[in-house]
Amino acid sequence: MAALSLRNVIKRYGHGPKANQVIHGVSAEIADHEFIVIVGPSGCGKSTLLRMVAGLEDISSGEIRIGDRVVNDLEPSERDIAMVFQNYALYPHMSVFDNMAYGLKIAKVPVSEIKTRVDKAAKILELGHLLKRKPRELSGGQRQRVAMGRAIVRQPQVFLFDEPLSNLDAKLRAQTRIEIQKLHHDLGITSLFVTHDQVEAMTLAQRIIVMNGGVMDQFATPEEVYNRP
Ligand code: ADP
Ligand code: ADP
């Protein structure tokens, strides 16, 4: 069974004669553990697609499944997903530990289990020595690792990344990209990663979805996408 499937997904913004259809029937079957990168020009619908999978945006028609569940009508918190944004979205007044633990506290995960999961994520992301710091006391790369840690501790079935590296300088971008590769290697979480950076797409993707004007132009390996005649 696919970890994630999109079946003829359509998105319109607005209603009636003024409605603007921005996603025109996208279908894709994504396997367990697969790392999928979504590329395409600005405005082609990458964010909208990701936000529909996350439940941050309603779908106008079609079906989205995560595992064996149709999630069309489920709240973001009821979907087995975690999302990493480009602007980190950390809580400034909370320590690194509390930032990573917050979602689990809300979900009423027992304190001892929270500690185990946060410590494990901190170890993987080399954040163990920073757990007491506040976000303002961290570098951009460290903040983005905290944002990833907060996502990992939820042990989601699907990981969504919305241009997570685009606020980092070139060096940190390369480092963090390698972190993400390592994370996927170690944890194998099915991932959807939006970017407009070809290097990120080439190095991270097992398959690439190429979007163009709300249509899925290609769904193929990096070799096929970038070497086509
Ligand atoms: P991308 O992420 O590829 O840059 P988006 O998914 O953000 O593209 O946008 C796809 C299209 O949908 C664009 O034409 C954009 O203007 C439009 N759009 C995005 N969000 C909204 C919204 N909340 N209301 C109306 N139109 C929107
Ligand atoms: P991105 O390219 O990362 O999607 P944008 O600047 O296009 O960022 O969009 C930022 C926010 O504005 C998003 O939440 C998007 O849904 C919303 N948005 C984009 N285009 C429109 C639009 N035409 N009308 C209303 N909201 C929009």
mmCIF file of C-alpha atoms and ligand atoms in Angstrom:
data_model
loop_
_atom_site.group_PDB
_atom_site.id
_atom_site.type_symbol
_atom_site.label_atom_id
_atom_site.label_comp_id
_atom_site.label_asym_id
_atom_site.label_seq_id
_atom_site.Cartn_x
_atom_site.Cartn_y
_atom_site.Cartn_z
ATOM 1 C CA MET A 1 0.000 0.000 0.000
ATOM 2 C CA ALA A 2 1.214 3.501 -0.777
ATOM 3 C CA ALA A 3 2.249 5.639 2.198
ATOM 4 C CA LEU A 4 0.634 8.624 0.539
ATOM 5 C CA SER A 5 -1.703 8.837 -2.406
ATOM 6 C CA LEU A 6 -3.184 11.740 -4.272
ATOM 7 C CA ARG A 7 -6.105 10.845 -6.501
ATOM 8 C CA ASN A 8 -7.290 13.431 -8.992
ATOM 9 C CA VAL A 9 -6.772 16.252 -6.516
ATOM 10 C CA ILE A 10 -8.221 19.589 -7.602
ATOM 11 C CA LYS A 11 -7.933 22.946 -5.854
ATOM 12 C CA ARG A 12 -9.938 26.069 -6.583
ATOM 13 C CA TYR A 13 -9.563 29.286 -4.668
ATOM 14 C CA GLY A 14 -12.765 31.296 -4.411
ATOM 15 C CA HIS A 15 -16.268 30.386 -5.519
ATOM 16 C CA GLY A 16 -18.607 30.765 -8.490
ATOM 17 C CA PRO A 17 -17.561 32.536 -11.668
ATOM 18 C CA LYS A 18 -14.568 34.133 -9.917
ATOM 19 C CA ALA A 19 -13.144 30.793 -8.781
ATOM 20 C CA ASN A 20 -9.539 30.250 -9.766
ATOM 21 C CA GLN A 21 -8.516 26.616 -10.280
ATOM 22 C CA VAL A 22 -4.837 26.288 -9.376
ATOM 23 C CA ILE A 23 -4.405 22.489 -9.138
ATOM 24 C CA HIS A 24 -5.872 20.562 -12.051
ATOM 25 C CA GLY A 25 -6.294 16.926 -11.082
ATOM 26 C CA VAL A 26 -2.994 15.706 -9.641
ATOM 27 C CA SER A 27 -2.589 11.962 -9.003
ATOM 28 C CA ALA A 28 0.465 10.300 -7.449
ATOM 29 C CA GLU A 29 1.194 7.128 -5.493
ATOM 30 C CA ILE A 30 4.108 7.563 -3.104
ATOM 31 C CA ALA A 31 5.676 4.469 -1.584
ATOM 32 C CA ASP A 32 6.612 3.900 2.028
ATOM 33 C CA HIS A 33 9.984 5.511 2.885
ATOM 34 C CA GLU A 34 10.175 7.382 -0.427
ATOM 35 C CA PHE A 35 11.759 10.852 -0.569
ATOM 36 C CA ILE A 36 9.851 12.941 -3.110
ATOM 37 C CA VAL A 37 10.924 16.427 -4.151
ATOM 38 C CA ILE A 38 8.385 18.803 -5.725
ATOM 39 C CA VAL A 39 9.843 21.405 -8.092
ATOM 40 C CA GLY A 40 8.452 23.941 -10.539
ATOM 41 C CA PRO A 41 8.276 27.686 -11.189
ATOM 42 C CA SER A 42 6.860 30.148 -8.665
ATOM 43 C CA GLY A 43 3.060 30.013 -8.547
ATOM 44 C CA CYS A 44 2.757 26.499 -10.081
ATOM 45 C CA GLY A 45 1.046 25.122 -6.982
ATOM 46 C CA LYS A 46 3.839 23.485 -4.958
ATOM 47 C CA SER A 47 2.877 25.051 -1.623
ATOM 48 C CA THR A 48 -0.809 24.510 -2.245
ATOM 49 C CA LEU A 49 -0.215 20.800 -2.873
ATOM 50 C CA LEU A 50 1.810 20.449 0.323
ATOM 51 C CA ARG A 51 -0.691 22.465 2.350
ATOM 52 C CA MET A 52 -3.524 20.225 1.152
ATOM 53 C CA VAL A 53 -1.622 17.126 2.292
ATOM 54 C CA ALA A 54 -1.012 18.861 5.633
ATOM 55 C CA GLY A 55 -4.674 19.804 5.990
ATOM 56 C CA LEU A 56 -3.876 23.532 6.090
ATOM 57 C CA GLU A 57 -5.896 23.971 2.913
ATOM 58 C CA ASP A 58 -9.158 22.195 1.927
ATOM 59 C CA ILE A 59 -9.181 20.192 -1.286
ATOM 60 C CA SER A 60 -11.916 21.088 -3.798
ATOM 61 C CA SER A 61 -12.279 17.531 -5.102
ATOM 62 C CA GLY A 62 -10.373 14.265 -5.291
ATOM 63 C CA GLU A 63 -8.868 12.230 -2.503
ATOM 64 C CA ILE A 64 -5.773 12.287 -0.330
ATOM 65 C CA ARG A 65 -4.833 9.135 1.576
ATOM 66 C CA ILE A 66 -2.162 8.727 4.205
ATOM 67 C CA GLY A 67 -1.625 5.000 4.668
ATOM 68 C CA ASP A 68 -5.070 3.431 4.514
ATOM 69 C CA ARG A 69 -6.943 6.515 5.729
ATOM 70 C CA VAL A 70 -8.702 9.076 3.573
ATOM 71 C CA VAL A 71 -7.661 12.337 5.254
ATOM 72 C CA ASN A 72 -9.705 14.844 3.179
ATOM 73 C CA ASP A 73 -11.767 15.924 6.165
ATOM 74 C CA LEU A 74 -9.248 15.446 8.967
ATOM 75 C CA GLU A 75 -7.671 18.315 10.911
ATOM 76 C CA PRO A 76 -3.881 18.731 10.568
ATOM 77 C CA SER A 77 -3.405 17.321 14.081
ATOM 78 C CA GLU A 78 -5.387 14.196 13.155
ATOM 79 C CA ARG A 79 -3.205 13.400 10.138
ATOM 80 C CA ASP A 80 -0.091 11.397 10.748
ATOM 81 C CA ILE A 81 2.198 14.146 9.403
ATOM 82 C CA ALA A 82 4.748 16.698 10.553
ATOM 83 C CA MET A 83 5.733 19.797 8.619
ATOM 84 C CA VAL A 84 8.939 21.864 8.530
ATOM 85 C CA PHE A 85 8.644 25.454 7.285
ATOM 86 C CA GLN A 86 11.193 27.831 5.826
ATOM 87 C CA ASN A 87 10.790 30.311 8.698
ATOM 88 C CA TYR A 88 11.282 27.667 11.464
ATOM 89 C CA ALA A 89 8.242 28.952 13.432
ATOM 90 C CA LEU A 90 9.844 28.261 16.830
ATOM 91 C CA TYR A 91 8.386 29.638 20.064
ATOM 92 C CA PRO A 92 10.821 32.421 21.079
ATOM 93 C CA HIS A 93 10.149 32.264 24.828
ATOM 94 C CA MET A 94 10.637 28.478 25.074
ATOM 95 C CA SER A 95 13.883 26.533 25.383
ATOM 96 C CA VAL A 96 15.007 24.185 22.632
ATOM 97 C CA PHE A 97 13.795 21.228 24.719
ATOM 98 C CA ASP A 98 10.351 22.791 25.250
ATOM 99 C CA ASN A 99 10.067 23.725 21.584
ATOM 100 C CA MET A 100 10.703 20.119 20.618
ATOM 101 C CA ALA A 101 8.443 18.760 23.363
ATOM 102 C CA TYR A 102 5.503 21.119 22.843
ATOM 103 C CA GLY A 103 3.488 19.102 20.311
ATOM 104 C CA LEU A 104 3.892 15.955 22.385
ATOM 105 C CA LYS A 105 2.705 17.734 25.549
ATOM 106 C CA ILE A 106 -0.389 18.913 23.699
ATOM 107 C CA ALA A 107 -0.938 15.334 22.534
ATOM 108 C CA LYS A 108 -0.657 14.232 26.194
ATOM 109 C CA VAL A 109 2.291 11.931 25.615
ATOM 110 C CA PRO A 110 3.679 10.852 29.035
ATOM 111 C CA VAL A 111 6.569 12.998 30.328
ATOM 112 C CA SER A 112 9.084 10.136 30.413
ATOM 113 C CA GLU A 113 8.271 9.233 26.793
ATOM 114 C CA ILE A 114 8.633 12.905 25.782
ATOM 115 C CA LYS A 115 12.070 13.036 27.366
ATOM 116 C CA THR A 116 13.151 9.834 25.612
ATOM 117 C CA ARG A 117 11.987 11.055 22.220
ATOM 118 C CA VAL A 118 13.440 14.566 22.546
ATOM 119 C CA ASP A 119 16.791 13.208 23.744
ATOM 120 C CA LYS A 120 16.926 10.777 20.834
ATOM 121 C CA ALA A 121 16.087 13.477 18.276
ATOM 122 C CA ALA A 122 18.587 15.871 19.880
ATOM 123 C CA LYS A 123 21.274 13.215 19.573
ATOM 124 C CA ILE A 124 20.541 12.572 15.892
ATOM 125 C CA LEU A 125 20.550 16.316 15.167
ATOM 126 C CA GLU A 126 23.532 17.129 17.428
ATOM 127 C CA LEU A 127 21.448 19.472 19.567
ATOM 128 C CA GLY A 128 22.122 17.748 22.897
ATOM 129 C CA HIS A 129 24.281 20.589 24.241
ATOM 130 C CA LEU A 130 21.740 23.273 23.233
ATOM 131 C CA LEU A 131 18.558 21.965 24.883
ATOM 132 C CA LYS A 132 18.401 24.767 27.488
ATOM 133 C CA ARG A 133 18.981 27.619 25.044
ATOM 134 C CA LYS A 134 16.347 29.934 23.594
ATOM 135 C CA PRO A 135 15.931 30.186 19.800
ATOM 136 C CA ARG A 136 17.530 33.675 19.736
ATOM 137 C CA GLU A 137 20.738 32.145 21.116
ATOM 138 C CA LEU A 138 21.039 29.789 18.122
ATOM 139 C CA SER A 139 22.353 30.129 14.585
ATOM 140 C CA GLY A 140 19.976 29.813 11.631
ATOM 141 C CA GLY A 141 21.154 26.273 10.933
ATOM 142 C CA GLN A 142 20.661 25.267 14.571
ATOM 143 C CA ARG A 143 17.154 26.740 14.559
ATOM 144 C CA GLN A 144 16.262 24.773 11.472
ATOM 145 C CA ARG A 145 17.573 21.598 13.182
ATOM 146 C CA VAL A 146 15.310 22.345 16.164
ATOM 147 C CA ALA A 147 12.387 22.708 13.753
ATOM 148 C CA MET A 148 13.266 19.318 12.280
ATOM 149 C CA GLY A 149 13.625 17.854 15.775
ATOM 150 C CA ARG A 150 10.170 19.071 16.675
ATOM 151 C CA ALA A 151 8.845 17.252 13.628
ATOM 152 C CA ILE A 152 10.803 14.015 14.200
ATOM 153 C CA VAL A 153 9.665 13.544 17.812
ATOM 154 C CA ARG A 154 6.103 13.153 16.597
ATOM 155 C CA GLN A 155 7.184 10.022 14.722
ATOM 156 C CA PRO A 156 4.943 10.890 11.801
ATOM 157 C CA GLN A 157 4.183 8.623 8.888
ATOM 158 C CA VAL A 158 4.806 11.492 6.447
ATOM 159 C CA PHE A 159 7.232 14.405 6.644
ATOM 160 C CA LEU A 160 6.424 17.629 4.732
ATOM 161 C CA PHE A 161 9.123 20.201 3.997
ATOM 162 C CA ASP A 162 8.194 23.610 2.556
ATOM 163 C CA GLU A 163 11.457 25.106 1.244
ATOM 164 C CA PRO A 164 13.139 24.504 4.609
ATOM 165 C CA LEU A 165 16.600 25.578 3.445
ATOM 166 C CA SER A 166 15.798 28.764 1.573
ATOM 167 C CA ASN A 167 16.503 31.121 4.491
ATOM 168 C CA LEU A 168 19.982 29.691 5.086
ATOM 169 C CA ASP A 169 23.229 30.915 3.557
ATOM 170 C CA ALA A 170 24.977 28.695 1.012
ATOM 171 C CA LYS A 171 27.218 26.889 3.480
ATOM 172 C CA LEU A 172 24.478 26.141 6.018
ATOM 173 C CA ARG A 173 22.174 25.148 3.212
ATOM 174 C CA ALA A 174 24.624 22.481 2.073
ATOM 175 C CA GLN A 175 25.213 21.279 5.649
ATOM 176 C CA THR A 176 21.523 21.111 6.477
ATOM 177 C CA ARG A 177 20.806 19.314 3.223
ATOM 178 C CA ILE A 178 23.253 16.628 4.299
ATOM 179 C CA GLU A 179 21.530 16.475 7.717
ATOM 180 C CA ILE A 180 18.226 15.865 5.993
ATOM 181 C CA GLN A 181 19.766 13.127 3.845
ATOM 182 C CA LYS A 182 21.174 11.477 6.951
ATOM 183 C CA LEU A 183 17.843 11.771 8.747
ATOM 184 C CA HIS A 184 16.028 10.119 5.905
ATOM 185 C CA HIS A 185 18.658 7.394 5.743
ATOM 186 C CA ASP A 186 18.335 6.726 9.486
ATOM 187 C CA LEU A 187 14.587 7.098 9.974
ATOM 188 C CA GLY A 188 13.198 6.347 6.516
ATOM 189 C CA ILE A 189 10.173 8.618 6.932
ATOM 190 C CA THR A 190 8.187 9.117 3.727
ATOM 191 C CA SER A 191 8.929 12.720 2.711
ATOM 192 C CA LEU A 192 7.558 15.423 0.429
ATOM 193 C CA PHE A 193 10.050 18.252 -0.015
ATOM 194 C CA VAL A 194 9.230 21.464 -1.904
ATOM 195 C CA THR A 195 12.107 23.464 -3.366
ATOM 196 C CA HIS A 196 13.095 25.476 -6.392
ATOM 197 C CA ASP A 197 16.734 24.476 -5.988
ATOM 198 C CA GLN A 198 17.900 21.931 -8.543
ATOM 199 C CA VAL A 199 20.852 20.778 -6.409
ATOM 200 C CA GLU A 200 18.498 19.952 -3.554
ATOM 201 C CA ALA A 201 16.205 18.099 -5.933
ATOM 202 C CA MET A 202 19.072 16.122 -7.505
ATOM 203 C CA THR A 203 20.693 15.135 -4.212
ATOM 204 C CA LEU A 204 17.643 14.461 -2.046
ATOM 205 C CA ALA A 205 15.007 13.008 -4.355
ATOM 206 C CA GLN A 206 14.320 9.387 -5.106
ATOM 207 C CA ARG A 207 11.627 10.699 -7.429
ATOM 208 C CA ILE A 208 10.767 14.233 -8.479
ATOM 209 C CA ILE A 209 7.345 15.703 -9.137
ATOM 210 C CA VAL A 210 7.638 18.528 -11.685
ATOM 211 C CA MET A 211 4.688 20.908 -11.391
ATOM 212 C CA ASN A 212 3.790 23.432 -14.073
ATOM 213 C CA GLY A 213 0.728 25.665 -13.990
ATOM 214 C CA GLY A 214 -1.101 23.410 -11.530
ATOM 215 C CA VAL A 215 -0.451 20.268 -13.570
ATOM 216 C CA MET A 216 1.946 17.429 -12.752
ATOM 217 C CA ASP A 217 4.268 17.523 -15.778
ATOM 218 C CA GLN A 218 6.541 14.680 -14.710
ATOM 219 C CA PHE A 219 6.873 12.173 -11.892
ATOM 220 C CA ALA A 220 10.214 10.464 -12.417
ATOM 221 C CA THR A 221 13.730 9.871 -11.072
ATOM 222 C CA PRO A 222 16.219 12.778 -10.944
ATOM 223 C CA GLU A 223 18.144 11.171 -13.839
ATOM 224 C CA GLU A 224 15.044 11.069 -15.998
ATOM 225 C CA VAL A 225 13.980 14.595 -15.100
ATOM 226 C CA TYR A 226 17.305 16.325 -15.647
ATOM 227 C CA ASN A 227 18.711 14.349 -18.587
ATOM 228 C CA ARG A 228 15.697 14.346 -20.796
ATOM 229 C CA PRO A 229 16.413 15.413 -24.394
HETATM 230 P P1 ADP B 1 4.122 27.859 -5.468
HETATM 231 O O1 ADP B 1 4.237 27.292 -4.093
HETATM 232 O O2 ADP B 1 4.471 26.868 -6.534
HETATM 233 O O3 ADP B 1 4.866 29.148 -5.625
HETATM 234 P P2 ADP B 1 1.393 28.334 -4.697
HETATM 235 O O4 ADP B 1 0.870 26.985 -4.342
HETATM 236 O O5 ADP B 1 1.791 29.242 -3.585
HETATM 237 O O6 ADP B 1 2.585 28.167 -5.743
HETATM 238 O O7 ADP B 1 0.308 29.091 -5.585
HETATM 239 C C1 ADP B 1 -0.344 28.491 -6.689
HETATM 240 C C2 ADP B 1 -1.355 29.456 -7.236
HETATM 241 O O8 ADP B 1 -2.406 29.607 -6.304
HETATM 242 C C3 ADP B 1 -0.810 30.841 -7.487
HETATM 243 O O9 ADP B 1 -1.437 31.327 -8.643
HETATM 244 C C4 ADP B 1 -1.243 31.632 -6.253
HETATM 245 O O10 ADP B 1 -1.400 32.998 -6.545
HETATM 246 C C5 ADP B 1 -2.560 30.986 -5.938
HETATM 247 N N1 ADP B 1 -2.856 31.026 -4.490
HETATM 248 C C6 ADP B 1 -2.109 30.517 -3.496
HETATM 249 N N2 ADP B 1 -2.683 30.702 -2.310
HETATM 250 C C7 ADP B 1 -3.843 31.352 -2.564
HETATM 251 C C8 ADP B 1 -4.909 31.835 -1.749
HETATM 252 N N3 ADP B 1 -4.886 31.668 -0.420
HETATM 253 N N4 ADP B 1 -5.938 32.447 -2.374
HETATM 254 C C9 ADP B 1 -5.966 32.585 -3.701
HETATM 255 N N5 ADP B 1 -5.013 32.153 -4.529
HETATM 256 C C10 ADP B 1 -3.966 31.559 -3.964
HETATM 257 P P1 ADP B 2 5.071 30.804 -1.491
HETATM 258 O O1 ADP B 2 5.649 31.090 -2.836
HETATM 259 O O2 ADP B 2 6.072 30.262 -0.501
HETATM 260 O O3 ADP B 2 3.805 30.002 -1.557
HETATM 261 P P2 ADP B 2 3.705 33.303 -1.428
HETATM 262 O O4 ADP B 2 4.328 34.624 -1.127
HETATM 263 O O5 ADP B 2 3.305 32.938 -2.817
HETATM 264 O O6 ADP B 2 4.686 32.208 -0.831
HETATM 265 O O7 ADP B 2 2.400 33.118 -0.527
HETATM 266 C C1 ADP B 2 2.412 33.437 0.843
HETATM 267 C C2 ADP B 2 1.003 33.227 1.393
HETATM 268 O O8 ADP B 2 0.052 33.973 0.635
HETATM 269 C C3 ADP B 2 0.558 31.763 1.310
HETATM 270 O O9 ADP B 2 -0.129 31.424 2.492
HETATM 271 C C4 ADP B 2 -0.374 31.721 0.121
HETATM 272 O O10 ADP B 2 -1.390 30.740 0.299
HETATM 273 C C5 ADP B 2 -0.965 33.119 0.120
HETATM 274 N N1 ADP B 2 -1.270 33.559 -1.267
HETATM 275 C C6 ADP B 2 -0.493 33.391 -2.365
HETATM 276 N N2 ADP B 2 -1.082 33.885 -3.464
HETATM 277 C C7 ADP B 2 -2.277 34.388 -3.041
HETATM 278 C C8 ADP B 2 -3.353 35.025 -3.712
HETATM 279 N N3 ADP B 2 -3.367 35.223 -5.027
HETATM 280 N N4 ADP B 2 -4.415 35.423 -2.973
HETATM 281 C C9 ADP B 2 -4.432 35.207 -1.651
HETATM 282 N N5 ADP B 2 -3.443 34.601 -0.954
HETATM 283 C C10 ADP B 2 -2.385 34.186 -1.652
#
